[in-house]
mmCIF file of C-alpha atoms in Angstrom:
data_model
loop_
_atom_site.group_PDB
_atom_site.id
_atom_site.type_symbol
_atom_site.label_atom_id
_atom_site.label_comp_id
_atom_site.label_asym_id
_atom_site.label_seq_id
_atom_site.Cartn_x
_atom_site.Cartn_y
_atom_site.Cartn_z
ATOM 1 C CA MET A 27 0.000 0.000 0.000
ATOM 2 C CA PRO A 28 2.650 2.592 -0.910
ATOM 3 C CA ARG A 29 1.342 6.102 -1.258
ATOM 4 C CA THR A 30 1.100 7.471 -4.776
ATOM 5 C CA PRO A 31 3.819 10.098 -5.373
ATOM 6 C CA GLY A 32 2.340 13.575 -5.123
ATOM 7 C CA SER A 33 -0.857 12.460 -3.351
ATOM 8 C CA LYS A 34 -2.070 14.658 -0.510
ATOM 9 C CA LYS A 35 -3.773 12.009 1.659
ATOM 10 C CA LEU A 36 -4.478 8.293 1.918
ATOM 11 C CA THR A 37 -7.494 6.833 0.164
ATOM 12 C CA PRO A 38 -10.129 4.939 2.195
ATOM 13 C CA GLU A 39 -8.947 1.646 0.669
ATOM 14 C CA LYS A 40 -5.393 2.229 1.832
ATOM 15 C CA LYS A 41 -6.567 3.230 5.295
ATOM 16 C CA ALA A 42 -8.674 0.081 5.560
ATOM 17 C CA ALA A 43 -5.766 -2.125 4.486
ATOM 18 C CA GLY A 44 -3.460 -0.502 7.023
ATOM 19 C CA ALA A 45 -6.036 -0.767 9.809
ATOM 20 C CA LEU A 46 -6.598 -4.497 9.116
ATOM 21 C CA PHE A 47 -2.855 -5.101 9.125
ATOM 22 C CA LEU A 48 -2.457 -3.361 12.486
ATOM 23 C CA VAL A 49 -5.480 -5.135 14.002
ATOM 24 C CA ASP A 50 -4.044 -8.492 12.933
ATOM 25 C CA LEU A 51 -0.730 -7.695 14.602
ATOM 26 C CA ALA A 52 -2.485 -6.446 17.754
ATOM 27 C CA THR A 53 -4.516 -9.656 18.093
ATOM 28 C CA ARG A 54 -1.280 -11.656 17.937
ATOM 29 C CA GLY A 55 0.051 -9.739 20.917
ATOM 30 C CA THR A 56 2.463 -7.490 19.046
ATOM 31 C CA ARG A 57 3.383 -4.312 20.842
ATOM 32 C CA ALA A 58 2.112 -1.028 19.426
ATOM 33 C CA VAL A 59 5.595 0.262 18.619
ATOM 34 C CA ASP A 60 6.561 -2.943 16.820
ATOM 35 C CA ALA A 61 3.260 -3.050 14.928
ATOM 36 C CA VAL A 62 3.669 0.548 13.763
ATOM 37 C CA ASN A 63 7.256 -0.085 12.657
ATOM 38 C CA LYS A 64 6.193 -3.157 10.651
ATOM 39 C CA ALA A 65 3.375 -1.184 9.032
ATOM 40 C CA MET A 66 5.782 1.610 8.122
ATOM 41 C CA THR A 67 8.110 -0.900 6.453
ATOM 42 C CA THR A 68 5.347 -2.855 4.719
ATOM 43 C CA PHE A 69 3.300 0.047 3.367
ATOM 44 C CA LYS A 70 6.151 2.571 3.082
ATOM 45 C CA LEU A 71 4.341 5.216 5.097
ATOM 46 C CA GLY A 72 5.475 7.808 7.560
ATOM 47 C CA ASN A 73 5.409 7.538 11.317
ATOM 48 C CA THR A 74 2.669 10.141 11.803
ATOM 49 C CA VAL A 75 0.321 8.557 9.261
ATOM 50 C CA VAL A 76 0.664 5.047 10.680
ATOM 51 C CA TRP A 77 0.128 6.204 14.268
ATOM 52 C CA GLU A 78 -3.015 8.034 13.171
ATOM 53 C CA VAL A 79 -4.340 4.809 11.633
ATOM 54 C CA TRP A 80 -3.335 2.857 14.763
ATOM 55 C CA ARG A 81 -5.273 5.180 17.092
ATOM 56 C CA SER A 82 -8.445 4.959 14.994
ATOM 57 C CA ARG A 83 -8.165 1.305 13.912
ATOM 58 C CA MET A 84 -11.165 0.207 16.002
ATOM 59 C CA ASP A 85 -13.363 3.215 15.132
ATOM 60 C CA ALA A 86 -14.501 3.173 11.510
ATOM 61 C CA ARG A 87 -16.090 6.627 11.740
ATOM 62 C CA ALA A 88 -12.878 8.226 12.999
ATOM 63 C CA LEU A 89 -10.782 6.223 10.537
ATOM 64 C CA PHE A 90 -12.613 7.438 7.440
ATOM 65 C CA ALA A 91 -13.526 10.917 8.694
ATOM 66 C CA GLU A 92 -12.425 13.798 6.509
ATOM 67 C CA HIS A 93 -10.101 16.346 8.039
ATOM 68 C CA PRO A 94 -10.237 19.429 5.831
ATOM 69 C CA ARG A 95 -7.123 21.522 5.935
ATOM 70 C CA LYS A 96 -7.736 24.906 7.474
ATOM 71 C CA PRO A 97 -6.495 27.856 5.446
ATOM 72 C CA LYS A 98 -3.459 29.560 6.843
ATOM 73 C CA LYS A 99 -4.328 32.757 8.630
ATOM 74 C CA THR A 100 -2.677 35.773 7.124
ATOM 75 C CA LYS A 101 -0.747 38.121 9.355
ATOM 76 C CA ARG A 102 -2.287 41.305 7.961
ATOM 77 C CA THR A 103 -5.711 42.021 6.529
ATOM 78 C CA LYS A 104 -6.242 43.823 3.246
ATOM 79 C CA ASP A 105 -7.373 46.955 5.091
ATOM 80 C CA GLU A 106 -4.181 47.020 7.159
ATOM 81 C CA ILE A 107 -2.013 46.642 4.062
ATOM 82 C CA ALA A 108 -4.028 49.351 2.302
ATOM 83 C CA ARG A 109 -3.339 51.725 5.205
ATOM 84 C CA LEU A 110 0.357 50.864 5.126
ATOM 85 C CA VAL A 111 0.535 51.550 1.396
ATOM 86 C CA ALA A 112 -1.363 54.827 1.748
ATOM 87 C CA GLY A 113 1.138 56.015 4.355
ATOM 88 C CA VAL A 114 4.156 55.582 2.070
ATOM 89 C CA PRO A 115 5.322 58.644 0.077
ATOM 90 C CA LEU A 116 4.559 58.511 -3.630
ATOM 91 C CA CYS A 117 8.261 58.538 -4.498
ATOM 92 C CA ASP A 118 8.594 55.114 -2.805
ATOM 93 C CA ARG A 119 5.554 53.647 -4.540
ATOM 94 C CA GLN A 120 6.840 53.475 -8.093
ATOM 95 C CA THR A 121 7.947 49.818 -7.956
ATOM 96 C CA LEU A 122 6.918 46.804 -5.912
ATOM 97 C CA GLU A 123 10.472 46.456 -4.613
ATOM 98 C CA SER A 124 10.577 49.956 -3.131
ATOM 99 C CA LEU A 125 7.030 49.602 -1.795
ATOM 100 C CA ALA A 126 7.886 46.294 -0.114
ATOM 101 C CA ILE A 127 10.901 47.882 1.586
ATOM 102 C CA ALA A 128 8.922 50.920 2.745
ATOM 103 C CA THR A 129 5.976 48.910 4.132
ATOM 104 C CA ALA A 130 7.928 45.839 5.359
ATOM 105 C CA VAL A 131 5.398 43.696 3.481
ATOM 106 C CA PRO A 132 6.732 40.917 1.214
ATOM 107 C CA LYS A 133 6.619 41.643 -2.490
ATOM 108 C CA THR A 134 4.661 38.445 -3.108
ATOM 109 C CA THR A 135 1.948 39.647 -0.719
ATOM 110 C CA LEU A 136 1.718 42.988 -2.496
ATOM 111 C CA TRP A 137 1.531 41.216 -5.860
ATOM 112 C CA ARG A 138 -1.261 38.956 -4.566
ATOM 113 C CA HIS A 139 -3.251 41.976 -3.369
ATOM 114 C CA LEU A 140 -2.669 43.648 -6.732
ATOM 115 C CA LYS A 141 -3.983 40.589 -8.600
ATOM 116 C CA ARG A 142 -7.090 40.531 -6.404
ATOM 117 C CA SER A 143 -7.709 44.255 -7.100
ATOM 118 C CA TRP A 144 -7.189 45.145 -3.439
ATOM 119 C CA LEU A 145 -4.456 47.472 -4.661
ATOM 120 C CA ARG A 146 -4.358 49.204 -8.020
ATOM 121 C CA ARG A 147 -1.687 50.376 -10.398
ATOM 122 C CA ALA A 148 -2.211 53.858 -11.835
ATOM 123 C CA VAL A 149 -0.254 55.916 -14.342
ATOM 124 C CA SER A 150 0.302 59.619 -13.708
ATOM 125 C CA TYR A 151 0.822 61.889 -16.688
ATOM 126 C CA VAL A 152 2.396 65.324 -16.527
ATOM 127 C CA LYS A 153 -0.159 67.961 -17.442
ATOM 128 C CA PRO A 154 0.645 71.476 -18.624
ATOM 129 C CA THR A 155 0.221 74.259 -16.106
ATOM 130 C CA LEU A 156 -1.463 76.997 -18.098
ATOM 131 C CA THR A 157 -0.923 80.558 -16.934
ATOM 132 C CA MET A 158 -3.265 83.397 -17.752
ATOM 133 C CA GLU A 159 -0.948 84.463 -20.568
ATOM 134 C CA HIS A 160 -1.071 80.989 -22.100
ATOM 135 C CA LYS A 161 -4.852 80.891 -21.833
ATOM 136 C CA GLU A 162 -5.192 84.304 -23.481
ATOM 137 C CA ARG A 163 -2.932 83.287 -26.364
ATOM 138 C CA ARG A 164 -4.946 80.122 -26.940
ATOM 139 C CA HIS A 165 -8.165 82.074 -26.700
ATOM 140 C CA CYS A 166 -6.929 84.581 -29.273
ATOM 141 C CA TYR A 167 -5.875 81.756 -31.584
ATOM 142 C CA CYS A 168 -9.380 80.295 -31.436
ATOM 143 C CA LEU A 169 -10.966 83.695 -32.069
ATOM 144 C CA MET A 170 -8.820 84.115 -35.196
ATOM 145 C CA HIS A 171 -10.774 81.240 -36.766
ATOM 146 C CA GLY A 172 -14.174 82.622 -35.863
ATOM 147 C CA HIS A 173 -16.413 84.831 -38.034
ATOM 148 C CA ARG A 174 -19.351 86.955 -36.992
ATOM 149 C CA PRO A 175 -21.221 88.083 -40.094
ATOM 150 C CA ILE A 176 -24.454 86.845 -38.535
ATOM 151 C CA GLY A 177 -24.127 85.242 -35.152
ATOM 152 C CA PHE A 178 -20.860 83.364 -34.607
ATOM 153 C CA LYS A 179 -19.417 80.708 -36.894
ATOM 154 C CA MET A 180 -16.095 78.925 -36.692
ATOM 155 C CA ASP A 181 -13.831 78.725 -39.696
ATOM 156 C CA HIS A 182 -13.661 75.396 -41.510
ATOM 157 C CA VAL A 183 -9.808 75.589 -41.355
ATOM 158 C CA TYR A 184 -9.494 73.731 -44.644
ATOM 159 C CA ASP A 185 -6.743 76.177 -45.640
ATOM 160 C CA VAL A 186 -4.652 75.624 -42.468
ATOM 161 C CA VAL A 187 -1.652 73.289 -42.378
ATOM 162 C CA HIS A 188 -0.322 72.136 -38.995
ATOM 163 C CA ILE A 189 3.419 71.515 -38.581
ATOM 164 C CA ASP A 190 4.278 68.945 -35.923
ATOM 165 C CA GLU A 191 7.809 68.000 -34.870
ATOM 166 C CA LYS A 192 8.814 64.742 -33.234
ATOM 167 C CA TRP A 193 12.172 63.868 -31.682
ATOM 168 C CA PHE A 194 13.374 60.262 -31.576
ATOM 169 C CA ASN A 195 16.492 58.789 -29.993
ATOM 170 C CA LYS A 196 18.717 56.777 -32.312
ATOM 171 C CA TYR A 197 18.889 54.020 -29.704
ATOM 172 C CA LYS A 198 17.551 53.334 -26.234
ATOM 173 C CA GLY A 199 19.534 53.653 -23.063
ATOM 174 C CA VAL A 200 18.434 50.183 -21.908
ATOM 175 C CA THR A 201 18.011 47.467 -24.513
ATOM 176 C CA ARG A 202 17.208 43.791 -24.076
ATOM 177 C CA TYR A 203 18.904 41.259 -26.317
ATOM 178 C CA TYR A 204 18.423 37.550 -26.928
ATOM 179 C CA LEU A 205 21.867 36.024 -27.495
ATOM 180 C CA ALA A 206 23.325 32.612 -28.203
ATOM 181 C CA PRO A 207 25.079 30.815 -25.315
ATOM 182 C CA ASP A 208 28.552 31.592 -26.720
ATOM 183 C CA GLU A 209 27.729 35.107 -27.941
ATOM 184 C CA GLY A 210 29.014 38.172 -26.135
ATOM 185 C CA LEU A 211 26.989 41.201 -25.178
ATOM 186 C CA PRO A 212 27.643 44.194 -27.461
ATOM 187 C CA CYS A 213 29.454 47.087 -25.804
ATOM 188 C CA ARG A 214 27.625 50.415 -25.876
ATOM 189 C CA SER A 215 28.959 53.517 -24.146
ATOM 190 C CA THR A 216 28.026 57.165 -23.981
ATOM 191 C CA PRO A 217 29.071 59.978 -21.603
ATOM 192 C CA ASN A 218 25.467 60.619 -20.647
ATOM 193 C CA LYS A 219 21.981 59.696 -21.746
ATOM 194 C CA ARG A 220 21.640 63.263 -22.992
ATOM 195 C CA TYR A 221 24.411 62.563 -25.507
ATOM 196 C CA ILE A 222 22.326 59.982 -27.379
ATOM 197 C CA GLY A 223 21.870 61.140 -30.949
ATOM 198 C CA LYS A 224 18.405 62.309 -31.902
ATOM 199 C CA VAL A 225 16.485 62.530 -35.147
ATOM 200 C CA MET A 226 13.731 65.075 -35.722
ATOM 201 C CA PHE A 227 10.800 64.566 -38.088
ATOM 202 C CA LEU A 228 8.554 67.367 -39.304
ATOM 203 C CA ALA A 229 5.042 66.312 -40.248
ATOM 204 C CA ALA A 230 2.604 68.457 -42.229
ATOM 205 C CA ILE A 231 -1.039 67.657 -41.483
ATOM 206 C CA ALA A 232 -4.257 69.310 -42.652
ATOM 207 C CA ARG A 233 -7.897 68.702 -41.868
ATOM 208 C CA THR A 234 -9.563 65.599 -43.266
ATOM 209 C CA ARG A 235 -11.691 66.441 -46.314
ATOM 210 C CA PHE A 236 -13.549 64.898 -49.216
ATOM 211 C CA SER A 237 -11.993 65.360 -52.635
ATOM 212 C CA GLY A 238 -14.526 65.804 -55.392
ATOM 213 C CA LYS A 239 -11.871 65.282 -58.036
ATOM 214 C CA ALA A 240 -10.562 62.033 -56.588
ATOM 215 C CA LYS A 241 -14.029 60.938 -55.443
ATOM 216 C CA LYS A 242 -12.714 59.841 -52.060
ATOM 217 C CA GLU A 243 -11.893 61.165 -48.617
ATOM 218 C CA ILE A 244 -8.369 62.454 -47.986
ATOM 219 C CA ASP A 245 -6.894 61.878 -44.529
ATOM 220 C CA GLY A 246 -5.017 65.216 -44.580
ATOM 221 C CA LYS A 247 -1.540 63.705 -44.150
ATOM 222 C CA ILE A 248 0.607 65.818 -46.476
ATOM 223 C CA GLY A 249 4.002 64.336 -45.701
ATOM 224 C CA ILE A 250 6.996 64.019 -43.390
#
């Protein structure tokens, strides 16, 4: 009656076989210690399991009773961890590693709370701080495209071309590579991340319109 590798508990059949074996030894006058040792050798079971079967060998209800495993009690509740996280400065809450150090809570616990939506990950974007001068300039720009022959009507801006510039780094400061086992990592050096070469693109964009000559809608992308 060896236990199946990876099994969590004994089946009722295996318990019954072990109990009958121990009862047979007990009726022959074998001592409890000797009977348990023989059962351990015969069925290849542990000491604790065999002694449990020995104590309940004469009680079928106790022998086959289910003993559900109680869940392990956590040290902190989700509300306590939420209060700990809320008390950490925002500068220490950018990564799970820094948050775990600041709260003294294991990173695995924080990750489990994050997966259960007890904590949330948010992204903060930098927003422009508009002064009164900026607001007035934007307001004047909007009024330039408004007409008031009768009432107020905005210009269709079909004759306006917007110039947009985009800067791109030639390469990233941190790059991940997949290499062969005998392949070396390429050496990349620069005095500072600000010294990485950049490329600028100018894009000319106009408003989307329908072309009667082409009989289709034009997306307004003039070129780069």
